Coordinates of C-alpha atoms in Angstrom, one line a residue:
M1 CA -76.0 -33.5 -29.6
Q2 CA -75.1 -29.9 -30.4
P3 CA -71.9 -29.4 -32.4
Y4 CA -69.3 -27.1 -30.7
L5 CA -65.8 -25.7 -31.4
S6 CA -63.0 -26.4 -29.0
V7 CA -61.1 -23.2 -28.0
P8 CA -57.4 -23.7 -27.8
A9 CA -56.0 -23.1 -24.3
R10 CA -54.3 -19.8 -23.7
Y11 CA -51.6 -19.0 -21.2
R12 CA -50.4 -15.6 -19.9
Q13 CA -46.9 -14.9 -18.7
Q14 CA -46.6 -11.5 -17.1
T15 CA -43.5 -9.5 -16.3
N16 CA -44.2 -6.8 -13.8
R17 CA -40.7 -6.2 -12.3
F18 CA -38.3 -4.4 -14.7
G19 CA -34.7 -4.9 -13.9
G20 CA -32.7 -2.4 -15.9
L21 CA -29.9 -2.7 -18.5
D22 CA -28.1 -6.0 -19.3
R23 CA -26.1 -6.1 -22.5
N24 CA -25.1 -9.8 -22.3
A25 CA -26.2 -12.2 -25.0
S26 CA -28.8 -13.9 -22.7
I27 CA -30.8 -11.8 -20.3
R28 CA -33.7 -12.4 -18.0
Q29 CA -37.3 -11.3 -18.6
G30 CA -37.8 -7.7 -17.5
Q31 CA -34.3 -6.6 -18.4
F32 CA -33.3 -4.6 -21.4
A33 CA -30.6 -5.0 -24.0
D34 CA -30.4 -1.3 -24.5
M35 CA -32.1 1.8 -23.2
E36 CA -31.9 5.6 -23.0
N37 CA -33.1 7.9 -20.2
L38 CA -34.9 5.4 -18.0
C39 CA -34.5 4.9 -14.3
A40 CA -35.3 2.8 -11.3
D41 CA -36.9 5.6 -9.2
Q42 CA -40.3 3.8 -9.3
Y43 CA -39.1 0.2 -9.3
P44 CA -40.5 -2.3 -10.0
V45 CA -42.2 0.0 -12.5
L46 CA -40.1 1.1 -15.5
S47 CA -40.1 4.9 -15.8
T48 CA -38.5 7.8 -17.5
R49 CA -35.8 9.7 -15.7
P50 CA -36.7 13.1 -14.3
G51 CA -35.9 16.2 -16.4
R52 CA -32.6 18.0 -16.1
A53 CA -32.2 21.7 -15.4
F54 CA -29.7 23.0 -18.1
D55 CA -27.1 25.7 -18.0
R56 CA -27.4 26.9 -14.4
F57 CA -24.8 29.7 -14.6
P58 CA -24.0 32.2 -17.4
G59 CA -20.2 31.9 -17.3
R60 CA -17.9 29.1 -18.4
T61 CA -17.2 26.8 -15.4
G62 CA -13.9 25.0 -15.2
A63 CA -14.4 22.9 -12.0
L64 CA -17.0 22.0 -9.4
Y65 CA -16.8 21.2 -5.7
S66 CA -19.4 20.6 -2.9
G67 CA -19.2 22.6 0.3
D68 CA -21.8 24.6 2.2
G69 CA -23.0 25.2 -1.3
L70 CA -21.8 24.7 -4.9
I71 CA -18.3 26.0 -5.4
R72 CA -17.0 26.7 -9.0
V73 CA -14.0 27.9 -10.9
E74 CA -15.1 30.5 -13.4
G75 CA -12.3 31.9 -15.5
S76 CA -9.6 33.2 -13.2
A77 CA -11.9 33.3 -10.2
L78 CA -13.1 30.9 -7.5
V79 CA -16.9 31.4 -7.0
L80 CA -17.9 30.5 -3.4
P81 CA -21.5 30.2 -2.3
D82 CA -21.5 33.8 -1.0
R83 CA -18.9 35.7 -3.1
R84 CA -16.5 35.6 -6.0
V85 CA -12.8 35.5 -5.2
E86 CA -10.4 36.6 -7.9
L87 CA -7.3 34.4 -7.6
G88 CA -5.7 34.8 -11.0
L89 CA -6.2 31.2 -11.9
T90 CA -4.7 29.9 -15.2
E91 CA -6.6 28.2 -18.0
G92 CA -7.0 24.4 -18.0
E93 CA -8.5 21.7 -15.9
K94 CA -8.7 22.3 -12.2
T95 CA -9.1 20.1 -9.1
L96 CA -10.8 21.6 -6.0
C97 CA -10.2 20.2 -2.5
A98 CA -11.4 21.4 1.0
M99 CA -9.4 21.5 4.2
G100 CA -11.0 23.0 7.2
A101 CA -12.4 26.4 6.3
Y102 CA -10.4 26.6 3.1
V103 CA -10.9 25.7 -0.5
L104 CA -7.8 24.8 -2.4
V105 CA -7.3 24.9 -6.2
F106 CA -4.8 22.7 -8.0
P107 CA -2.5 22.7 -10.0
D108 CA -2.5 26.5 -9.4
K109 CA -1.8 26.0 -5.6
K110 CA -4.2 28.8 -4.7
Y111 CA -6.5 29.0 -1.7
A112 CA -9.4 31.0 -0.3
S113 CA -11.1 31.0 3.0
L114 CA -14.8 30.2 3.3
T115 CA -15.2 32.5 6.4
D116 CA -12.7 35.3 6.0
P117 CA -12.9 37.3 2.7
E118 CA -9.4 38.7 3.2
D119 CA -7.8 35.3 3.6
M120 CA -6.8 34.1 0.2
G121 CA -3.7 33.7 -1.9
T122 CA -1.0 31.3 -3.0
M123 CA 0.2 28.3 -0.9
E124 CA 3.7 28.8 -2.1
A125 CA 5.8 31.9 -1.3
S126 CA 9.1 33.2 -2.6
F127 CA 11.3 36.2 -1.9
T128 CA 14.3 37.5 -3.9
P129 CA 15.7 40.8 -2.6
A130 CA 16.1 44.0 -4.6
G131 CA 19.4 44.6 -2.9
R132 CA 21.7 42.8 -0.5
I133 CA 20.4 41.1 2.7
T134 CA 22.0 41.7 6.1
V135 CA 22.5 38.5 8.1
T136 CA 23.2 38.7 11.9
P137 CA 23.7 36.0 14.5
C138 CA 20.8 36.3 16.9
T139 CA 18.6 34.7 19.6
L140 CA 15.4 32.8 18.9
E141 CA 13.4 36.0 19.5
G142 CA 15.6 37.9 17.0
G143 CA 17.9 39.9 19.4
D144 CA 21.6 40.2 18.6
R145 CA 23.9 37.4 19.8
L146 CA 27.3 37.9 18.3
P147 CA 30.0 35.4 19.4
D148 CA 32.6 36.8 21.8
Y149 CA 35.2 34.5 20.3
V150 CA 35.6 33.2 16.8
Q151 CA 38.6 30.9 16.7
E152 CA 39.8 27.3 16.6
D153 CA 41.3 27.1 20.1
S154 CA 39.4 27.3 23.3
P155 CA 39.5 30.8 24.7
E156 CA 41.4 31.4 28.0
E157 CA 39.7 32.8 31.1
P158 CA 36.3 33.2 29.5
E159 CA 33.6 35.1 31.3
N160 CA 30.4 33.4 32.4
K161 CA 27.8 32.9 29.6
C162 CA 30.0 34.2 26.9
F163 CA 29.8 32.6 23.4
W164 CA 32.6 30.9 21.4
L165 CA 32.2 30.0 17.7
D166 CA 34.4 26.9 17.5
T167 CA 35.8 26.9 13.9
S168 CA 37.9 23.8 14.4
E169 CA 34.9 21.8 13.4
T170 CA 33.0 21.7 10.1
P171 CA 30.5 23.2 10.2
P172 CA 31.4 25.5 13.1
V173 CA 29.8 24.9 16.5
L174 CA 28.5 27.6 18.8
K175 CA 29.3 27.1 22.5
Q176 CA 28.6 28.9 25.7
W177 CA 30.8 29.0 28.8
S178 CA 29.2 27.8 32.0
G179 CA 30.9 29.3 35.0
E180 CA 29.1 26.9 37.4
S181 CA 30.4 23.8 35.7
A182 CA 33.5 25.4 34.3
M183 CA 33.0 24.0 30.8
W184 CA 31.9 24.9 27.3
V185 CA 28.3 23.8 26.6
T186 CA 27.3 23.3 23.0
E187 CA 24.2 25.3 21.9
E188 CA 21.8 22.8 20.3
T189 CA 20.5 25.4 17.8
A190 CA 21.9 28.7 16.6
Y191 CA 19.9 31.4 14.8
V192 CA 20.5 34.2 12.4
R193 CA 18.4 37.2 11.5
L194 CA 17.8 38.0 7.8
E195 CA 16.9 41.7 7.2
A196 CA 15.6 43.2 4.0
Q197 CA 12.6 45.3 2.9
G198 CA 9.5 43.0 2.7
I199 CA 11.4 39.8 3.4
G200 CA 8.8 38.5 5.9
R201 CA 5.7 39.7 4.1
D202 CA 4.6 36.4 2.6
F203 CA 6.0 34.0 5.3
R204 CA 4.7 33.0 8.7
A205 CA 6.3 31.8 11.9
Y206 CA 7.3 28.1 11.6
D207 CA 7.1 28.0 7.8
S208 CA 9.4 25.5 6.2
V209 CA 11.5 27.3 3.6
W210 CA 14.2 26.5 1.1
L211 CA 17.2 28.8 0.7
S212 CA 19.4 29.0 -2.4
G213 CA 22.2 31.3 -3.2
A214 CA 22.9 31.9 0.5
G215 CA 26.2 30.0 0.8
A216 CA 26.4 28.1 4.1
L217 CA 22.7 28.8 4.8
D218 CA 21.6 27.0 1.6
G219 CA 19.0 24.2 2.1
A220 CA 15.9 23.4 4.1
N221 CA 15.2 25.7 7.0
T222 CA 12.5 26.9 9.4
V223 CA 11.2 30.4 10.0
W224 CA 11.2 30.8 13.8
A225 CA 10.1 34.4 14.0
R226 CA 9.0 37.0 11.4
E227 CA 8.3 40.6 10.9
E228 CA 7.6 42.6 7.8
D229 CA 11.3 43.2 7.2
R230 CA 13.1 40.4 8.9
L231 CA 13.1 36.6 9.4
V232 CA 14.8 34.5 12.1
I233 CA 16.1 31.1 10.8
T234 CA 18.5 28.4 11.9
G235 CA 22.2 29.2 11.0
I236 CA 25.7 29.8 12.4
L237 CA 27.7 33.0 11.7
G238 CA 30.6 34.6 13.4
D239 CA 29.6 38.2 12.6
T240 CA 27.2 40.3 10.6
E241 CA 27.4 39.6 6.9
S242 CA 25.7 40.6 3.7
L243 CA 24.2 38.1 1.2
P244 CA 24.0 38.8 -2.5
Q245 CA 20.9 39.5 -4.5
T246 CA 21.0 36.0 -5.9
L247 CA 19.5 34.7 -2.6
T248 CA 16.0 33.1 -2.9
I249 CA 13.8 32.1 0.0
A250 CA 10.9 29.8 -0.9
R251 CA 8.1 28.0 0.8
R252 CA 7.4 25.1 -1.6
V253 CA 4.4 22.9 -2.4
P254 CA 5.2 19.7 -4.4
E255 CA 3.8 19.1 -7.8
M256 CA 1.0 16.5 -7.4
D257 CA -1.1 14.4 -9.8
W258 CA -4.0 13.9 -7.3
V259 CA -4.9 15.4 -3.9
T260 CA -7.2 14.4 -1.1
E261 CA -7.8 15.5 2.5
C262 CA -7.5 13.1 5.4
G263 CA -6.9 13.5 9.1
N264 CA -6.5 17.3 8.9
R265 CA -3.7 16.9 6.4
L266 CA -3.6 17.4 2.7
W267 CA -2.3 14.3 0.9
G268 CA -0.9 14.0 -2.6
C269 CA 1.0 11.8 -5.1
R270 CA 3.4 12.3 -7.9
A271 CA 5.0 10.0 -10.5
G272 CA 7.2 11.9 -13.0
K273 CA 9.2 15.1 -12.8
N274 CA 8.9 17.4 -9.8
A275 CA 9.3 21.1 -9.8
Q276 CA 13.1 20.7 -9.5
G277 CA 13.3 18.5 -12.6
E278 CA 13.9 15.3 -10.6
T279 CA 12.1 12.1 -11.4
V280 CA 10.0 11.0 -8.4
N281 CA 7.5 8.3 -7.5
E282 CA 6.2 9.6 -4.2
L283 CA 3.4 10.1 -1.7
Y284 CA 3.2 13.4 0.3
A285 CA 1.3 14.8 3.3
S286 CA 1.3 18.4 4.5
R287 CA 2.0 19.5 8.0
L288 CA -0.9 18.8 10.4
G289 CA -3.6 21.5 9.8
D290 CA -1.4 23.4 7.4
F291 CA -1.8 23.0 3.7
R292 CA 1.0 25.5 3.0
N293 CA 3.9 23.5 4.5
W294 CA 5.2 20.2 3.0
E295 CA 8.8 20.2 4.0
S296 CA 8.6 20.5 7.8
F297 CA 10.7 17.6 9.2
L298 CA 11.4 18.6 12.8
G299 CA 10.7 15.2 14.4
L300 CA 7.3 16.3 15.7
S301 CA 3.9 14.6 15.4
T302 CA 2.7 17.5 13.3
D303 CA 5.5 17.2 10.7
S304 CA 5.0 16.8 7.0
F305 CA 5.5 13.4 5.4
S306 CA 6.9 12.0 2.2
V307 CA 7.8 8.5 1.0
S308 CA 8.9 6.9 -2.3
V309 CA 7.0 3.9 -3.7
G310 CA 8.3 1.1 -5.9
T311 CA 5.7 0.2 -8.4
P312 CA 6.1 1.8 -11.9
G313 CA 3.6 3.8 -13.8
P314 CA 1.6 6.9 -13.2
F315 CA -0.8 7.5 -10.3
T316 CA -4.4 7.3 -11.7
G317 CA -6.5 8.6 -8.7
A318 CA -6.7 9.4 -5.0
V319 CA -9.5 9.5 -2.5
T320 CA -10.1 9.3 1.3
H321 CA -12.2 6.2 2.2
L322 CA -13.2 5.1 5.7
G323 CA -10.6 7.5 7.2
T324 CA -7.7 6.3 5.1
P325 CA -6.0 8.0 2.1
L326 CA -5.9 5.7 -0.9
F327 CA -3.7 6.3 -3.9
F328 CA -4.4 4.2 -7.1
K329 CA -2.3 3.1 -10.0
E330 CA -3.7 1.0 -12.9
D331 CA -2.9 -2.3 -11.2
C332 CA -2.6 -1.5 -7.5
L333 CA -3.5 0.8 -4.6
Y334 CA -1.6 2.3 -1.7
K335 CA -3.2 2.7 1.7
V336 CA -1.5 4.9 4.4
Y337 CA -2.2 3.7 7.9
G338 CA -1.3 5.7 11.1
S339 CA -2.0 9.0 12.7
Y340 CA 1.4 10.8 12.7
P341 CA 4.6 10.6 10.6
A342 CA 6.5 8.3 13.0
N343 CA 3.9 5.6 12.7
F344 CA 2.7 6.2 9.1
R345 CA 2.8 2.8 7.3
V346 CA 2.2 2.5 3.5
Q347 CA 0.7 -0.8 2.2
C348 CA 0.6 -1.7 -1.5
T349 CA -2.1 -4.0 -2.6
P350 CA -1.9 -5.5 -6.1
C351 CA -5.5 -5.4 -7.4
R352 CA -7.7 -3.8 -10.1
G353 CA -6.8 -0.1 -9.8
V354 CA -8.2 2.9 -11.5
Q355 CA -8.1 3.1 -15.3
P356 CA -5.9 5.9 -16.7
G357 CA -8.1 8.9 -17.4
C358 CA -10.8 7.8 -15.0
G359 CA -9.4 9.2 -11.7
R360 CA -12.6 11.3 -11.3
S361 CA -14.7 8.2 -11.4
L362 CA -13.9 7.6 -7.7
A363 CA -17.0 8.2 -5.6
I364 CA -18.4 7.0 -2.3
V365 CA -22.0 5.9 -1.9
G366 CA -22.9 4.9 1.6
E367 CA -19.7 3.3 2.9
M368 CA -18.7 1.8 -0.5
L369 CA -16.2 3.2 -2.9
Y370 CA -16.9 2.9 -6.6
Y371 CA -14.6 3.5 -9.6
K372 CA -13.8 2.5 -13.2
S373 CA -11.0 0.0 -13.5
P374 CA -9.4 -1.3 -16.7
M375 CA -11.5 -4.4 -16.2
G376 CA -14.8 -2.7 -15.6
V377 CA -16.7 -0.9 -12.8
C378 CA -15.6 -1.9 -9.3
A379 CA -16.9 -1.6 -5.8
F380 CA -14.4 -1.5 -3.0
D381 CA -15.3 -2.1 0.7
G382 CA -11.9 -1.6 2.1
S383 CA -10.5 -5.1 1.5
L384 CA -10.5 -6.0 -2.2
P385 CA -12.4 -4.5 -5.2
Q386 CA -15.3 -6.5 -6.7
E387 CA -16.6 -6.3 -10.3
I388 CA -20.1 -4.8 -10.6
G389 CA -20.1 -3.8 -14.3
E390 CA -20.6 -7.2 -15.9
P391 CA -24.1 -6.3 -17.2
L392 CA -22.6 -3.4 -19.2
G393 CA -20.9 -5.9 -21.5
M394 CA -17.4 -6.0 -22.9
A395 CA -17.5 -2.6 -24.6
P396 CA -14.3 -0.5 -23.9
F397 CA -15.3 2.5 -21.8
E398 CA -13.0 5.5 -21.1
N399 CA -12.9 9.0 -19.6
A400 CA -15.2 8.0 -16.7
V401 CA -16.4 10.6 -14.2
G402 CA -18.6 9.6 -11.2
A403 CA -20.6 10.9 -8.3
G404 CA -22.9 9.5 -5.6
F405 CA -26.5 10.7 -5.1
G406 CA -29.5 9.2 -3.4
G407 CA -28.0 5.8 -2.9
K408 CA -27.0 5.6 -6.6
Y409 CA -23.7 5.8 -8.4
Y410 CA -23.7 8.0 -11.5
L411 CA -21.0 7.3 -14.0
S412 CA -20.4 9.3 -17.1
M413 CA -18.4 7.3 -19.6
E414 CA -17.4 7.3 -23.3
E415 CA -18.1 4.2 -25.4
K416 CA -16.5 4.4 -28.9
G417 CA -16.7 8.2 -28.7
A418 CA -20.3 8.3 -27.6
D419 CA -21.2 9.6 -24.1
G420 CA -23.6 8.0 -21.7
I421 CA -24.5 8.4 -18.0
Y422 CA -24.8 5.0 -16.4
V423 CA -26.7 4.8 -13.1
Y424 CA -26.1 2.0 -10.6
D425 CA -28.8 1.6 -7.9
T426 CA -26.8 0.3 -5.0
F427 CA -29.8 -0.9 -3.1
R428 CA -31.4 -2.9 -5.9
G429 CA -28.3 -3.8 -8.0
L430 CA -29.9 -2.3 -11.1
R431 CA -28.3 -0.4 -13.9
H432 CA -29.9 2.2 -16.2
K433 CA -28.5 4.5 -18.9
G434 CA -29.2 8.1 -19.8
T435 CA -28.0 10.6 -22.4
G436 CA -24.4 11.8 -21.7
L437 CA -23.0 15.3 -21.5
G438 CA -19.3 14.5 -22.0
A439 CA -19.0 15.4 -18.3
P440 CA -15.5 16.3 -17.1
Q441 CA -16.7 16.6 -13.5
M442 CA -19.8 15.6 -11.5
V443 CA -20.6 16.5 -7.9
S444 CA -23.4 16.0 -5.4
C445 CA -24.2 19.1 -3.3
R446 CA -27.1 19.8 -0.8
G447 CA -29.6 17.4 -2.3
K448 CA -28.7 18.1 -5.9
L449 CA -26.5 16.4 -8.5
Y450 CA -24.5 18.7 -10.8
A451 CA -22.4 18.0 -13.9
L452 CA -20.3 20.0 -16.3
D453 CA -20.6 19.4 -20.0
G454 CA -17.9 19.7 -22.6
Q455 CA -18.6 23.5 -23.0
G456 CA -18.2 24.3 -19.3
R457 CA -21.9 24.6 -18.7
V458 CA -23.3 23.4 -15.4
H459 CA -26.4 21.2 -15.4
C460 CA -28.5 19.9 -12.5
L461 CA -29.2 16.3 -13.2
R462 CA -31.3 15.6 -10.1
G463 CA -32.9 17.8 -7.5
E464 CA -34.5 20.6 -9.4
E465 CA -37.8 21.0 -11.3
S466 CA -37.4 20.9 -15.0
S467 CA -39.7 21.3 -18.1
E468 CA -37.4 19.1 -20.2
K469 CA -39.3 16.7 -22.4
V470 CA -37.2 13.6 -22.0
E471 CA -36.6 11.4 -25.1
W472 CA -36.4 7.8 -24.0
M473 CA -36.0 4.4 -25.5
A474 CA -36.1 0.8 -24.3
K475 CA -35.2 -2.3 -26.3
T476 CA -36.0 -5.8 -24.9
G477 CA -34.0 -8.9 -25.2
R478 CA -35.2 -11.9 -27.2
I479 CA -38.9 -12.8 -26.6
D480 CA -39.5 -16.4 -27.7
G481 CA -42.1 -16.8 -30.4
W482 CA -42.9 -20.4 -29.5
E483 CA -42.3 -23.0 -26.9
P484 CA -42.9 -26.7 -26.9
E485 CA -46.6 -27.3 -27.5
R486 CA -47.5 -23.5 -27.5
Y487 CA -46.8 -20.4 -29.5
L488 CA -46.9 -16.6 -29.0
T489 CA -50.1 -14.9 -30.2
G490 CA -50.0 -11.5 -28.5
I491 CA -48.2 -9.1 -26.2
T492 CA -49.9 -6.6 -24.0
L493 CA -48.2 -3.5 -22.5
H494 CA -49.7 -1.9 -19.5
M495 CA -48.5 1.8 -19.4
V496 CA -49.1 5.4 -18.4
L497 CA -48.1 8.3 -20.6
A498 CA -48.2 11.9 -19.2
P499 CA -50.5 14.3 -21.1
Y500 CA -49.2 14.9 -24.6
A501 CA -46.3 12.5 -24.1
R502 CA -45.9 10.1 -27.1
A503 CA -44.7 6.6 -27.4
E504 CA -44.0 4.4 -30.5
I505 CA -43.7 0.6 -30.4
L506 CA -41.5 -1.2 -33.0
V507 CA -40.9 -5.0 -33.5
R508 CA -38.0 -6.8 -35.2
Y509 CA -38.5 -10.5 -36.0
D510 CA -35.8 -13.2 -35.8
S511 CA -33.0 -10.7 -35.3
A512 CA -33.1 -9.8 -38.9
G513 CA -34.6 -7.1 -41.2
P514 CA -35.8 -3.6 -40.2
W515 CA -37.7 -2.5 -37.2
E516 CA -41.4 -2.4 -38.0
S517 CA -43.7 0.1 -36.3
V518 CA -46.8 -1.6 -34.9
G519 CA -48.4 1.4 -33.2
A520 CA -48.0 4.9 -31.6
V521 CA -50.0 6.5 -28.8
T522 CA -50.3 10.0 -27.2
G523 CA -50.7 10.1 -23.5
R524 CA -53.6 11.4 -21.5
G525 CA -52.2 10.8 -18.0
E526 CA -54.3 7.6 -17.6
R527 CA -53.4 3.9 -17.6
F528 CA -54.0 2.0 -20.7
R529 CA -53.3 -1.5 -22.2
L530 CA -51.7 -1.6 -25.6
P531 CA -52.1 -5.0 -27.4
I532 CA -49.6 -6.2 -30.0
R533 CA -50.3 -9.0 -32.5
P534 CA -47.0 -10.4 -33.8
R535 CA -46.7 -12.7 -36.7
K536 CA -45.3 -16.2 -36.2
C537 CA -41.5 -16.2 -35.6
S538 CA -38.8 -18.0 -33.8
H539 CA -38.3 -14.9 -31.6
L540 CA -38.8 -11.2 -31.6
E541 CA -37.6 -8.0 -30.0
L542 CA -39.6 -4.9 -28.9
M543 CA -38.4 -1.4 -29.0
L544 CA -40.3 1.3 -27.2
K545 CA -39.3 4.9 -27.8
G546 CA -41.0 8.2 -27.1
T547 CA -40.9 11.7 -25.6
G548 CA -42.2 12.8 -22.2
Q549 CA -42.8 11.0 -18.9
M550 CA -43.7 7.3 -19.1
Q551 CA -44.4 4.4 -16.8
M552 CA -44.6 0.8 -17.8
F553 CA -46.3 -1.5 -15.2
S554 CA -46.2 -4.8 -17.0
L555 CA -45.5 -6.7 -20.2
T556 CA -47.7 -9.8 -20.8
R557 CA -47.0 -12.6 -23.2
I558 CA -50.1 -14.4 -24.5
L559 CA -49.3 -18.0 -25.5
Q560 CA -51.7 -20.4 -27.2
K561 CA -51.5 -24.2 -27.3
G562 CA -50.3 -25.6 -30.5
R563 CA -48.1 -28.5 -31.8
D564 CA -44.4 -27.6 -32.2
G565 CA -45.3 -23.9 -32.4
L566 CA -47.7 -24.4 -35.3

């Protein structure tokens, strides 16, 4: 009988589906405890994210918005896809919003038309005369209509259609004699004409205005007709009068923390002091189709809207989702239902709201709304938010800014002062992490994803060719060094590295000691298998890091039969 040696049985366990980032203590095979600049574009293959195109514009950009093309704030100007519009914008953070053919800039309350180069300016308007203003009773069209009688008692033997200003009531009432019915008929509305040089230049017909310093005319009013040097408003006078230079006529837009467009109205919210120094906790809506007017309350379906809410604390974000404006606080959200002011209904839902400082994390991917709450990252389908950020662990994140692109939710966040861009693949439920920019704003526009960095430079994260050599890293969870009756003898990585890309593989044993380099390789654009021979241990971790494009197809554990891991 010929002698022979028995070969211990070997087993292979292959992982060929890589699931992304999971920072929890126990993670599944194919997931990673930490990573940098990897993505799920080629899932189930693990791959490096595409390169980024850096610094797309020479000037310092203060805000981004998506329209027919990328819209930016640069210095004091608004840069549209086809031209630069000088609006005299102030320094500081800006919010851009679109309504119809207009782009609106807050908190400056400026606007510019996308179609008419001459149509731009300030949403608010104000006029204070250089001299006195002449005020005359008039018709709706602006013609003179002086009362024939100004007295307390009813005139005797009045002529048909003559006017009597009844001063026995406060305020006085304008009446007209009807010869047919032989009685005085009260005029529902009386008008006055204000005349001064340039008084109507910045106002439009049907503007809602506020008068101060005008005596009996003080308060909210409506411009019924206008010309360059005159306005017709509601008011009652017995004769032509002069008003002092202290008169101010203003079309006002409220101070707002967050704005969003819905149903051809601009919506906003404010918790704190308003422009008049009053403490408010309110929601607002502009007049239908008119972002300039917020105090139009004529009882029409096109009116403005405002309502006070009861929950304390600041508003932390606003967005339009599924045709409904939503306003968030830290621990609740407000939905506004209805199509016109008479049937608007505000509903408050206690839930995980938007974390303070994370209002720009609100982003819609598909039909789902995603945002950063104080508890983690949430997905909201219109009923109640659901937590989706559990794989990111319990680290405190802040200053979150988000955008949707290609079925993925991109979220820039700070973790202990370090920036990262976390990408949630909404189709596969996977999370990956990339190098952060400290992005104050992100926006998806015409098949490209843009982000600002902390220096006001615009970067294209996705959608443009780039020569960037991406530095990447992936750290596995625990890989067991032995199992009952068998132990780990080898690991094989099946990878591709682009030409001249490099990768290094490091190992750490039993969660202690330094990382040990076990090999490095330079790519040739071909598939290769890289074997690793670990020493005996309870468990180990692998770290792969490198530069350039990489794909990893599988990680295979090789186990050999042995007693109790020996």
